[in-house]
Structures are given as C-alpha cells and as structure tokens.
PDB file of C-alpha atoms and ligand atoms in Angstrom:
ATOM      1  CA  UNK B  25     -28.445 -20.438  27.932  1.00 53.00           C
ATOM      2  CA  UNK B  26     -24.427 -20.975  27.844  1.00 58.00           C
ATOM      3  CA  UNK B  27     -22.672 -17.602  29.316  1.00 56.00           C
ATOM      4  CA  UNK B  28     -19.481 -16.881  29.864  1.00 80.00           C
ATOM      5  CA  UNK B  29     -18.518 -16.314  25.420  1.00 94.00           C
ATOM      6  CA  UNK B  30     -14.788 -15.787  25.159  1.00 96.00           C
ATOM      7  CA  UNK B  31     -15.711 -13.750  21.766  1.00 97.00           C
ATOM      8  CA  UNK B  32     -13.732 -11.511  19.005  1.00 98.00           C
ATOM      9  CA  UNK B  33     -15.105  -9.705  16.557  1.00 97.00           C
ATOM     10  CA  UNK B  34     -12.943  -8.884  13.679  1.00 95.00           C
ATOM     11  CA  UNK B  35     -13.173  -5.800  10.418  1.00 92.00           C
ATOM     12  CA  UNK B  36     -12.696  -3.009   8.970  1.00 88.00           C
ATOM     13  CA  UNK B  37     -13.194   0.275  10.952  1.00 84.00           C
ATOM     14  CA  UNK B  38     -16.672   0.988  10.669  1.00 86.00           C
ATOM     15  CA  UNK B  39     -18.116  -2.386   9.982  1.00 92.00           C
ATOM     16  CA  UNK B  40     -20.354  -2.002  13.338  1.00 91.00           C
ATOM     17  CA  UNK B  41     -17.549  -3.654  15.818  1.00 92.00           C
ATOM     18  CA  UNK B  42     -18.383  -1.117  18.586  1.00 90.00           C
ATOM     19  CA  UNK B  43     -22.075  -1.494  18.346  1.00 90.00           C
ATOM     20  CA  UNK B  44     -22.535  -4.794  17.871  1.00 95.00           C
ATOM     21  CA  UNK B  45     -19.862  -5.447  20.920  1.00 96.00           C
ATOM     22  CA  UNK B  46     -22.045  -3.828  22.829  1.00 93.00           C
ATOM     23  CA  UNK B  47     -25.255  -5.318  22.235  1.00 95.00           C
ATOM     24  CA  UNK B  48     -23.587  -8.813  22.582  1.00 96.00           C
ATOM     25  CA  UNK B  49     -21.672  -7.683  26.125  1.00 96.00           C
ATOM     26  CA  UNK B  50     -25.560  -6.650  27.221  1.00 94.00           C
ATOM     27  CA  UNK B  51     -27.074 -10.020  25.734  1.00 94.00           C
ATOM     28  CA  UNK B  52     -24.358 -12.480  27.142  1.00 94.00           C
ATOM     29  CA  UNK B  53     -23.190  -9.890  30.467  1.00 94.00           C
ATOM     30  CA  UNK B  54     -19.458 -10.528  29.087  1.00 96.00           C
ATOM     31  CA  UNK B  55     -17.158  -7.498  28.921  1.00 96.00           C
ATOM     32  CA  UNK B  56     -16.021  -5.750  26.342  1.00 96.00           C
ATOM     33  CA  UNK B  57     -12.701  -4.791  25.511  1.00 97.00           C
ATOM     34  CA  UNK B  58     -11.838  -2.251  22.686  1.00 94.00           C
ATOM     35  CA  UNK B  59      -7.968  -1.345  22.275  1.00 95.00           C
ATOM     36  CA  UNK B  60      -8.910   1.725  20.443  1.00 91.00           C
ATOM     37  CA  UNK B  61     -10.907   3.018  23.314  1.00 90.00           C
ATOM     38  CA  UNK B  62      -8.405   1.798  26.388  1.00 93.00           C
ATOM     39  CA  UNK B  63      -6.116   3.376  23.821  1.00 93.00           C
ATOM     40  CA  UNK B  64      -7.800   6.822  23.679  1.00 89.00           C
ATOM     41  CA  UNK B  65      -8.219   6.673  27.505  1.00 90.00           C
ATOM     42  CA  UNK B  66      -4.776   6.635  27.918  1.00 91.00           C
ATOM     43  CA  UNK B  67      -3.876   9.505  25.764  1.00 91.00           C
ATOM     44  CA  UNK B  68      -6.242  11.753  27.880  1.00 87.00           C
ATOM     45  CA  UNK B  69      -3.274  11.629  30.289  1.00 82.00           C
ATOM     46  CA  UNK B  70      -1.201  13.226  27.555  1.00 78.00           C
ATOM     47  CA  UNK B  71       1.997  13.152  29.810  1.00 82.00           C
ATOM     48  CA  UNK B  72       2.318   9.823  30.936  1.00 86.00           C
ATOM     49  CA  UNK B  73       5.434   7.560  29.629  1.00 87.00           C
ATOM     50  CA  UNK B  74       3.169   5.548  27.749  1.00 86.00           C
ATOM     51  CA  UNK B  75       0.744   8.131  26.028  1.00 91.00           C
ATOM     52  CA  UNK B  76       3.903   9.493  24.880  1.00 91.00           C
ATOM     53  CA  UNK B  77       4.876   5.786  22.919  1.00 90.00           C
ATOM     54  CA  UNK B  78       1.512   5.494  21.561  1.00 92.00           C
ATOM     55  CA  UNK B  79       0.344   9.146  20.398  1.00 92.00           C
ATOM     56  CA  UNK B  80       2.110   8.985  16.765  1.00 90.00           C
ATOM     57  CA  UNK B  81       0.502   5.790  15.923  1.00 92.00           C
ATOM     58  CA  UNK B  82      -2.791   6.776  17.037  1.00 89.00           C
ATOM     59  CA  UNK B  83      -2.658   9.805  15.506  1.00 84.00           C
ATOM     60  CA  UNK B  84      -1.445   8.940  12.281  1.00 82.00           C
ATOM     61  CA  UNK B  85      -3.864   5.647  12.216  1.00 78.00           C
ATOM     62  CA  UNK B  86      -1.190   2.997  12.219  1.00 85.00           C
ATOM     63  CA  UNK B  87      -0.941   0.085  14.510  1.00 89.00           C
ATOM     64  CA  UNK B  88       0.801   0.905  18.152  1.00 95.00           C
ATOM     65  CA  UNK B  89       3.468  -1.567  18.257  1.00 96.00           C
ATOM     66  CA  UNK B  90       2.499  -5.402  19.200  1.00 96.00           C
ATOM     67  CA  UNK B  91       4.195  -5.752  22.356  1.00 95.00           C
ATOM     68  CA  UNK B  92       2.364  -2.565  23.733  1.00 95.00           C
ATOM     69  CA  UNK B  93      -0.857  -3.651  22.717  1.00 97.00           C
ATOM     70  CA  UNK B  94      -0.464  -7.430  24.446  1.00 97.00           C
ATOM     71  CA  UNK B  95       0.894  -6.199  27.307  1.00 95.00           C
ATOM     72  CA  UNK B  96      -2.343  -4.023  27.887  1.00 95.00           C
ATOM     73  CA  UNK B  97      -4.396  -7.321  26.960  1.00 97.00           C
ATOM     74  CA  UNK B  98      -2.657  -9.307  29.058  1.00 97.00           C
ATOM     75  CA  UNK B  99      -3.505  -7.030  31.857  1.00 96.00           C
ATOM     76  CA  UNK B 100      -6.880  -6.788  31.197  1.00 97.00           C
ATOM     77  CA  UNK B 101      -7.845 -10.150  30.519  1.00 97.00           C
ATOM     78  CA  UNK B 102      -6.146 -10.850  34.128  1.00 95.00           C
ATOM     79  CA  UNK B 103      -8.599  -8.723  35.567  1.00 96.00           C
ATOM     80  CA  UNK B 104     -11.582 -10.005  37.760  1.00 94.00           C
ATOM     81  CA  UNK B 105     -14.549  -8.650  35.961  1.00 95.00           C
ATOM     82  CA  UNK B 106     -13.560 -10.591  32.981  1.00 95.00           C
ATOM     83  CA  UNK B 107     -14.123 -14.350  34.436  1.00 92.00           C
ATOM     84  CA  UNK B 108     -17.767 -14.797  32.936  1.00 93.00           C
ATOM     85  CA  UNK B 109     -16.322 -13.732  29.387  1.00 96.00           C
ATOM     86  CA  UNK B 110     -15.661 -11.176  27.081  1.00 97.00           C
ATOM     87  CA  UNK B 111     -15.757  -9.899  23.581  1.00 98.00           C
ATOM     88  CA  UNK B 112     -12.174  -8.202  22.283  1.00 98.00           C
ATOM     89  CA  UNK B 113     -13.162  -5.276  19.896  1.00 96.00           C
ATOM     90  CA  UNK B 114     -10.233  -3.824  17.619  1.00 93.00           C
ATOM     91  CA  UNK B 115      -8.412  -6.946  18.435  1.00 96.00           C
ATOM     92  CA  UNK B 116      -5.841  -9.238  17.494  1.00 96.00           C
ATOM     93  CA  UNK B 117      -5.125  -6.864  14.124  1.00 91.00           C
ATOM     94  CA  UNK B 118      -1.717  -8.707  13.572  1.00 91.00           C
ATOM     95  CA  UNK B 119      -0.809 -12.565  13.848  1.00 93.00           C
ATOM     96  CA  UNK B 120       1.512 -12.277  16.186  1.00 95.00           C
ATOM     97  CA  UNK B 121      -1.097 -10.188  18.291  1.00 97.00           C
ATOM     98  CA  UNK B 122      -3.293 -13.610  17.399  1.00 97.00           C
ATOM     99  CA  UNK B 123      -0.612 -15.919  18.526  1.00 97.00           C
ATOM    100  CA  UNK B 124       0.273 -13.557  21.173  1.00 98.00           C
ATOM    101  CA  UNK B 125      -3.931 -13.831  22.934  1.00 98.00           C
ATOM    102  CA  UNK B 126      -3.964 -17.757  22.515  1.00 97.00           C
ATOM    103  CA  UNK B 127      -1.068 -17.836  24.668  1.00 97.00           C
ATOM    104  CA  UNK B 128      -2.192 -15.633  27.388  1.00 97.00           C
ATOM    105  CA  UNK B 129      -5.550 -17.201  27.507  1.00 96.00           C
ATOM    106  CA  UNK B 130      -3.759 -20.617  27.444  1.00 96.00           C
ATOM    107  CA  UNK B 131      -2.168 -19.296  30.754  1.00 96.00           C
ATOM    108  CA  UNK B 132      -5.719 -18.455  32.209  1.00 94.00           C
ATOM    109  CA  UNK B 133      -6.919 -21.825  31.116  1.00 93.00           C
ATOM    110  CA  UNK B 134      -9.336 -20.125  28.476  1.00 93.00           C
ATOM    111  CA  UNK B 135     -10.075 -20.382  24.978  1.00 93.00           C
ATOM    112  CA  UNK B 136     -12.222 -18.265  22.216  1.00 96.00           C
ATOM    113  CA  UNK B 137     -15.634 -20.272  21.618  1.00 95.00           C
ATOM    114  CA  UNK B 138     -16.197 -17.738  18.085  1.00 97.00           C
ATOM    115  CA  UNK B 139     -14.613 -14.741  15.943  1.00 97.00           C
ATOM    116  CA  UNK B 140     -16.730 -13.028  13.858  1.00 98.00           C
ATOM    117  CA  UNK B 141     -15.677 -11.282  10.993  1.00 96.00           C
ATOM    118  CA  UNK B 142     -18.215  -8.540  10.145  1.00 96.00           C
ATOM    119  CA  UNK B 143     -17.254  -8.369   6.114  1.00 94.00           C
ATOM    120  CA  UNK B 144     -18.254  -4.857   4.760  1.00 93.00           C
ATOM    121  CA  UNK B 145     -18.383  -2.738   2.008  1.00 90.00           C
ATOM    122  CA  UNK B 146     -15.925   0.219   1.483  1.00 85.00           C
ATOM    123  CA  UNK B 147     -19.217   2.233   0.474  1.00 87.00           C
ATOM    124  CA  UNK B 148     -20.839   1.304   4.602  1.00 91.00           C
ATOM    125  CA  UNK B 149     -17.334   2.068   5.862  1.00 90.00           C
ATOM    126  CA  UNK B 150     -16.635   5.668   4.189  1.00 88.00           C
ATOM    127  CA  UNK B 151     -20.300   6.202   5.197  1.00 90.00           C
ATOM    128  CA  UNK B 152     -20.445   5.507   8.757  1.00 89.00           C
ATOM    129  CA  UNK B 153     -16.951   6.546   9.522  1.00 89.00           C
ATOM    130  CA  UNK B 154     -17.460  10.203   8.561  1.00 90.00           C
ATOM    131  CA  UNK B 155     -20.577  10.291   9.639  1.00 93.00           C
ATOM    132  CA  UNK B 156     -19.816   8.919  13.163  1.00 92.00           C
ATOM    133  CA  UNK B 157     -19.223  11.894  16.229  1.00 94.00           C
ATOM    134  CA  UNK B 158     -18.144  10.265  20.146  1.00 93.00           C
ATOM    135  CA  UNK B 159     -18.981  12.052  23.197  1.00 94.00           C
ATOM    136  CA  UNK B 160     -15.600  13.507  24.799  1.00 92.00           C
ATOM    137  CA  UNK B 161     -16.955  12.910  28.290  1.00 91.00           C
ATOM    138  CA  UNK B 162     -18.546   9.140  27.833  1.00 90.00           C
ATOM    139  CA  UNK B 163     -17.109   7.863  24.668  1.00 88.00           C
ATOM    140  CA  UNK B 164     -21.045   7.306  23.650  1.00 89.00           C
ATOM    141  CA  UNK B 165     -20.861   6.707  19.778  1.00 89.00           C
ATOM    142  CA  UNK B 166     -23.644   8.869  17.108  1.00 92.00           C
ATOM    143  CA  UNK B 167     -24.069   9.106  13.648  1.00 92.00           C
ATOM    144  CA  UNK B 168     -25.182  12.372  12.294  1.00 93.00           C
ATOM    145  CA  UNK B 169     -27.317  10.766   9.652  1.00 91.00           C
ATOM    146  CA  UNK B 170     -28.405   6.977  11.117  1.00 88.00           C
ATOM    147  CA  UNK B 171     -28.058   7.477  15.325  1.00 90.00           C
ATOM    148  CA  UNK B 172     -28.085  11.764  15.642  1.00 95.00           C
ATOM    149  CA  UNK B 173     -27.874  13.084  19.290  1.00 97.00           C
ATOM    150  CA  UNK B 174     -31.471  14.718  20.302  1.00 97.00           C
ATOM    151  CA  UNK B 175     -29.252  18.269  20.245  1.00 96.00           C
ATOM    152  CA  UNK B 176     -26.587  18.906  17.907  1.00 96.00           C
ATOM    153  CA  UNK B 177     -23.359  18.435  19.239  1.00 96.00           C
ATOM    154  CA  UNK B 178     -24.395  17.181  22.481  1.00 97.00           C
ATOM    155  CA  UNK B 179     -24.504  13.560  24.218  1.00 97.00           C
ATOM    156  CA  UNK B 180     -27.746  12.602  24.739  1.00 97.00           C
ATOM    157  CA  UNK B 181     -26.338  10.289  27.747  1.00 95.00           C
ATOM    158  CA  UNK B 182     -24.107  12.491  29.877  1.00 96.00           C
ATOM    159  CA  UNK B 183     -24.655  16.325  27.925  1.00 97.00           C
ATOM    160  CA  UNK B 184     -21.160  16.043  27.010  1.00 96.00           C
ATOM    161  CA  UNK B 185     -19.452  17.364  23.838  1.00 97.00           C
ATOM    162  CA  UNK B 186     -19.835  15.272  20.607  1.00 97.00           C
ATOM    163  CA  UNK B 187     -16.608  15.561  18.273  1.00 94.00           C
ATOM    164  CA  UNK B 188     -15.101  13.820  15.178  1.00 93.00           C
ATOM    165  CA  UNK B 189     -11.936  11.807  16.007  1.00 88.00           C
ATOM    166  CA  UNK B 190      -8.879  12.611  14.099  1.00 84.00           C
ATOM    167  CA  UNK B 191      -8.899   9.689  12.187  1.00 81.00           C
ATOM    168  CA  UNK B 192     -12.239   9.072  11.488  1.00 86.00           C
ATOM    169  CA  UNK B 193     -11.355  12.041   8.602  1.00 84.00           C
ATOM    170  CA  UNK B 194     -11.220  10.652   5.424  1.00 82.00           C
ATOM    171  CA  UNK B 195      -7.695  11.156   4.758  1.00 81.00           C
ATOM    172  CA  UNK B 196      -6.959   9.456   7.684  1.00 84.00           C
ATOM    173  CA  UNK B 197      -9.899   6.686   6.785  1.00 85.00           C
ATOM    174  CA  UNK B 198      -8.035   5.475   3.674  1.00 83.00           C
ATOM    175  CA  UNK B 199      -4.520   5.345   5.547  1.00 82.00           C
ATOM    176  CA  UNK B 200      -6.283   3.441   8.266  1.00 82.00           C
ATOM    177  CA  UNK B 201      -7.858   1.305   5.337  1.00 84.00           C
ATOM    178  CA  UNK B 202      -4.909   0.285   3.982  1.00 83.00           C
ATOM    179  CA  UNK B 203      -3.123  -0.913   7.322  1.00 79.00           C
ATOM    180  CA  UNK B 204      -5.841  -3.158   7.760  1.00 83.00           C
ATOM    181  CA  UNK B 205      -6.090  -4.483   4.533  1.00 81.00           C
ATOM    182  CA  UNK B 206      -2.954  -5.588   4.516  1.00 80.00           C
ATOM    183  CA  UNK B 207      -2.922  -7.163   7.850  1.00 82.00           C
ATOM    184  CA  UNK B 208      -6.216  -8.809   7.778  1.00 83.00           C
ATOM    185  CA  UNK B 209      -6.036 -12.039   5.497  1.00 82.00           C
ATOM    186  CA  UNK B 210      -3.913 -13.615   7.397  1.00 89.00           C
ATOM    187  CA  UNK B 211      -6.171 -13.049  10.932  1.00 94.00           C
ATOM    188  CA  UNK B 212      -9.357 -14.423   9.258  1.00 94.00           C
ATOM    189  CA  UNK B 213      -7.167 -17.510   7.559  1.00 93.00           C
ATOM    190  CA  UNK B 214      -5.914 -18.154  11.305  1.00 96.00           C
ATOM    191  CA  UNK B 215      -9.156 -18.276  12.498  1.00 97.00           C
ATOM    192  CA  UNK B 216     -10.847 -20.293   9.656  1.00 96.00           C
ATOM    193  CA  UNK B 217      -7.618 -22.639  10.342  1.00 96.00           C
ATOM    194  CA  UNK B 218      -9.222 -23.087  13.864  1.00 96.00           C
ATOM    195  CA  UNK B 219     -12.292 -23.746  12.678  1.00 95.00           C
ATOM    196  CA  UNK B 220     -13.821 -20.789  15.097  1.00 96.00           C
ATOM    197  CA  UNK B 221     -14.536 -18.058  12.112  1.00 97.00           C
ATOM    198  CA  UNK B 222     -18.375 -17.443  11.392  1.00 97.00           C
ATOM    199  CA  UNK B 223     -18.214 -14.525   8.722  1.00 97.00           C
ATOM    200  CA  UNK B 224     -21.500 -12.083   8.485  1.00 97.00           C
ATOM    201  CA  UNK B 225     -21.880  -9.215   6.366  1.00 97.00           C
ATOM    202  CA  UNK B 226     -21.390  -5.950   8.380  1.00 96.00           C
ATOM    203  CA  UNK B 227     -23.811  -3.994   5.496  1.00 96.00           C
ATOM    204  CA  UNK B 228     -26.397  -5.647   7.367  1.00 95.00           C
ATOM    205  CA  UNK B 229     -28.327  -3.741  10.169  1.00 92.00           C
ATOM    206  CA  UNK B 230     -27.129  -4.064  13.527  1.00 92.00           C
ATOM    207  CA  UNK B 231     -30.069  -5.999  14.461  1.00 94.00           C
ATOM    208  CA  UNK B 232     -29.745  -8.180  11.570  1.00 97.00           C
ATOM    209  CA  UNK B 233     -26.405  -9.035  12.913  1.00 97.00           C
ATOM    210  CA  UNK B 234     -26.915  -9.249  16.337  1.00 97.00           C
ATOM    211  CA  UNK B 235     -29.543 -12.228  14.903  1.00 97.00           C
ATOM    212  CA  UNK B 236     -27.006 -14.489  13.037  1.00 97.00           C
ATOM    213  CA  UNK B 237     -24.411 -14.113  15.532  1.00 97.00           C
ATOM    214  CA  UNK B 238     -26.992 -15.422  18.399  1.00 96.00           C
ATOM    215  CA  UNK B 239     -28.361 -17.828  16.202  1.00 95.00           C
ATOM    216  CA  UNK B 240     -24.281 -19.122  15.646  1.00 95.00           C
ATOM    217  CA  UNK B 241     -23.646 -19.150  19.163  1.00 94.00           C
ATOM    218  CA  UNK B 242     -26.931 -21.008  20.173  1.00 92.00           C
ATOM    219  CA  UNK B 243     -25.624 -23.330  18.055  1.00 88.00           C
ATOM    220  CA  UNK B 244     -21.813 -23.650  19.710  1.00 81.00           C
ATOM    221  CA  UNK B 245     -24.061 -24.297  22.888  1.00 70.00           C
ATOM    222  CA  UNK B 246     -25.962 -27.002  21.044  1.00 60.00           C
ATOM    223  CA  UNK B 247     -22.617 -29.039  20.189  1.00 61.00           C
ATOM    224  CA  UNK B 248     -21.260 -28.077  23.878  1.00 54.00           C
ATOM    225  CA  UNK B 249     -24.172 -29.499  25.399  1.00 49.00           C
TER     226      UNK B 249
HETATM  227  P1  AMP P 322      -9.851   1.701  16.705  1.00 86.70           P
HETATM  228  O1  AMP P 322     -10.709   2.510  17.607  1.00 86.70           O
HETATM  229  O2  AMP P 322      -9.979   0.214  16.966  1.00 86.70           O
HETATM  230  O3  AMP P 322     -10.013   2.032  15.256  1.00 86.70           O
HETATM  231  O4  AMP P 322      -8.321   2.047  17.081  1.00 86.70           O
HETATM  232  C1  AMP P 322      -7.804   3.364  16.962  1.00 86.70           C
HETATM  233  C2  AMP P 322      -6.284   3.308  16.852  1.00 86.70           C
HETATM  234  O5  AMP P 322      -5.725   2.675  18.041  1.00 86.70           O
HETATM  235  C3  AMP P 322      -5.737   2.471  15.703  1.00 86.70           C
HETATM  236  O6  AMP P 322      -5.707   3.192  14.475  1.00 86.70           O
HETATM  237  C4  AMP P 322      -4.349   2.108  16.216  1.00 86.70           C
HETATM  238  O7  AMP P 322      -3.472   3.222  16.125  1.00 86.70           O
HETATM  239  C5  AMP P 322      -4.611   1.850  17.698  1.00 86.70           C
HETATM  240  N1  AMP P 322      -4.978   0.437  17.960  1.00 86.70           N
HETATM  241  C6  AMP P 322      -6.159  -0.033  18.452  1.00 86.70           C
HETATM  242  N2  AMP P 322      -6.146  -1.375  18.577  1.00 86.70           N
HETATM  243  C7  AMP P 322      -4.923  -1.774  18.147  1.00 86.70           C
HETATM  244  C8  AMP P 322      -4.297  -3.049  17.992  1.00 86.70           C
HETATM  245  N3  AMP P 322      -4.929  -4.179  18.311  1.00 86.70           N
HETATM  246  N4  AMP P 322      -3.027  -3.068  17.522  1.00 86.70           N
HETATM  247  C9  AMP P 322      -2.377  -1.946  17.203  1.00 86.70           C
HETATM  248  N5  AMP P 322      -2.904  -0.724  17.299  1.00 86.70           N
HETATM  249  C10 AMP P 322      -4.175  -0.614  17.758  1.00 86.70           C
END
C-alpha cells in the first residue's frame, strides 16, 4: 500500500472534515493539520502578539487574514513529522491560500496526490454543528445526539470539560456559512482544473466515506504503480 498521501479535504463546517481527517491520518499514519484547531491553540495564550491579530476573526467566524494563515502552514509543513504525508483540514479556504500551498510545497519538492470535497447538506450541517461539544483540555470532538460523552459534560478521553465553541452557535453558523459559500467555488473549480478533486457526499456516514475515499486513493496508487 502507497503511504506518504499529501491530502486536503475541503467543505462546509460540519461536513465531517475533522472526523474523517482523523480516521484517514490513522489509516495512512500521515498528519493532520487543522487551521481551526492550531488556531484555537494559539488563542489559549490570549496575550501573545499574534492571538491578539487573530481573536476578532475567530470570534466573529470570518477568515484570519491569508498571509497569517500561510505563514503558519508554511511552518508546519516544514516540520519533520510531516515527511510521510499529511491531510490539511480547514484548508486552503481562499485561492490565494490555494496558490499560496502549491508554492510552498513546490519549495519542499511535494505535491497533493487528492482533495476531497465532502459536499453536504445545510440540514447535516445545522445538525451536527449545534449538536457538536469539544473537550477544553484535549480538543476530543462529541455530539450530544450521534457521538455523546459516557457522562454529560465530560471527556470520555482525558475527564476534561466538554463545551460549545462560540461559533458553533447558530448565529454564528449562518455567518460562518456565508463566508464559505462565497469563497468556495472557486477552490473546488481550482482543484477540478487540476484534475485532483474526487467529490463525496458528506450526508454519508463517516464510514461510508472513509470507504470511497480509500477506494479513490487505491486507485491513485493503481495509476502510480
Ligand atoms: P474551523 O475550525 O476550521 O471552522 O476554523 C475556525 C475559525 O478559524 C474560522 O472561522 C476562521 O476564523 C479561522 N480559520 C481556520 N482556518 C482558516 C483558514 N484556512 N483561513 C482563514 N481563517 C481560518
């Protein structure tokens, strides 16, 4: 079996990017990168320089500007633990952000092998996004109705506290919506451009997905080989 994917996986917030990253960076031992998360780390440390650029955007679920967000890519794609691969969660989410990872993987002498767009309803994504609770502690991801915690409240990993992020309300949701809408045609035509786009419904259970997209790459390897 080919290793070593140089993945992204591309929707709306809540199509299953998280989860299904996972399951593919345990399948295929690549690592997996989420902005929103390495994001969200950062603002822990509320007073550092940079917490203080990013915390309105965050907040207010609009886009921290590009040159922040490649700068933080760039570093972390430069990183050693990323040589055998790695699928980018939450990113590219503008074309210059696109433009901006083909050239920094061009200077590592990389290139993406798939993105997967996980199309999805706006009935899954109201549905899972106010439904959805992250550990505080861990960053472990529940659903009160489809993944619950054994306790209320409580990560069943580390017994840390389970809360609902600011802009998973649905307020919030709709602005968060919007900003992707509008910024994501263009992604998925650059993609289908490159001929690297395999699109799978993200209604679809996780395992369902997790199936077509190893089935897809199995068959990348097959041309490869
Ligand atoms: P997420 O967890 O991917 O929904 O990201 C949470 C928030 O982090 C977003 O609403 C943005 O404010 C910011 N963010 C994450 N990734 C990016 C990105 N690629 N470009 C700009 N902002 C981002």
């Amino acid at each position: 079996m080919k290793s070593g994917y140089n993945l992204i996986i591309l929707g709306p917030p809540g199509a299953g990017k998280g989860t299904q990253a996972d399951l593919l960076s345990r399948k295929y031992k690549i690592i997996h990168i989420s902005t929103g998360d390495m994001f969200r780390e950062i603002l822990k440390d509320n007073q550092s320089e940079l917490a203080q650029e990013i915390k309105i955007y965050v907040q207010k679920g609009e886009l921290v500007p590009d040159n922040l967000v490649l700068e933080m890519v760039r570093k972390r794609l430069q990183e050693d633990d990323v040589k055998n691969g790695f699928i980018l969660d939450g990113f590219p989410r503008t074309k210059i952000q696109a433009e901006g990872l083909d050239e920094i993987l061009d200077s590592l002498n990389r290139q993406l092998d798939l993105a997967i767009y996980l199309k999805t309803s706006y009935e899954t994504i109201l549905d899972r996004l106010t439904g959805r609770r992250v550990c505080l502690h861990c960053g472990a991801n529940y659903h009160i109705k489809y993944s619950p915690p054994k306790q209320e409240g409580i990560c069943d990993r580390c017994g840390g506290e389970l809360y609902q992020r600011e802009d998973d309300k649905e307020q919030t949701i709709r602005k968060r919506l919007e900003v992707y809408e509008a910024q994501t045609k263009e992604i998925i035509d650059y993609y289908q451009n490159k001929n690297i786009l395999f699109t799978v419904s993200g209604d679809l259970s996780a395992k369902d997905v997790l199936k077509k997209v190893e089935e897809q790459l199995s068959q990348i390897e097959t041309q490869v080989n």
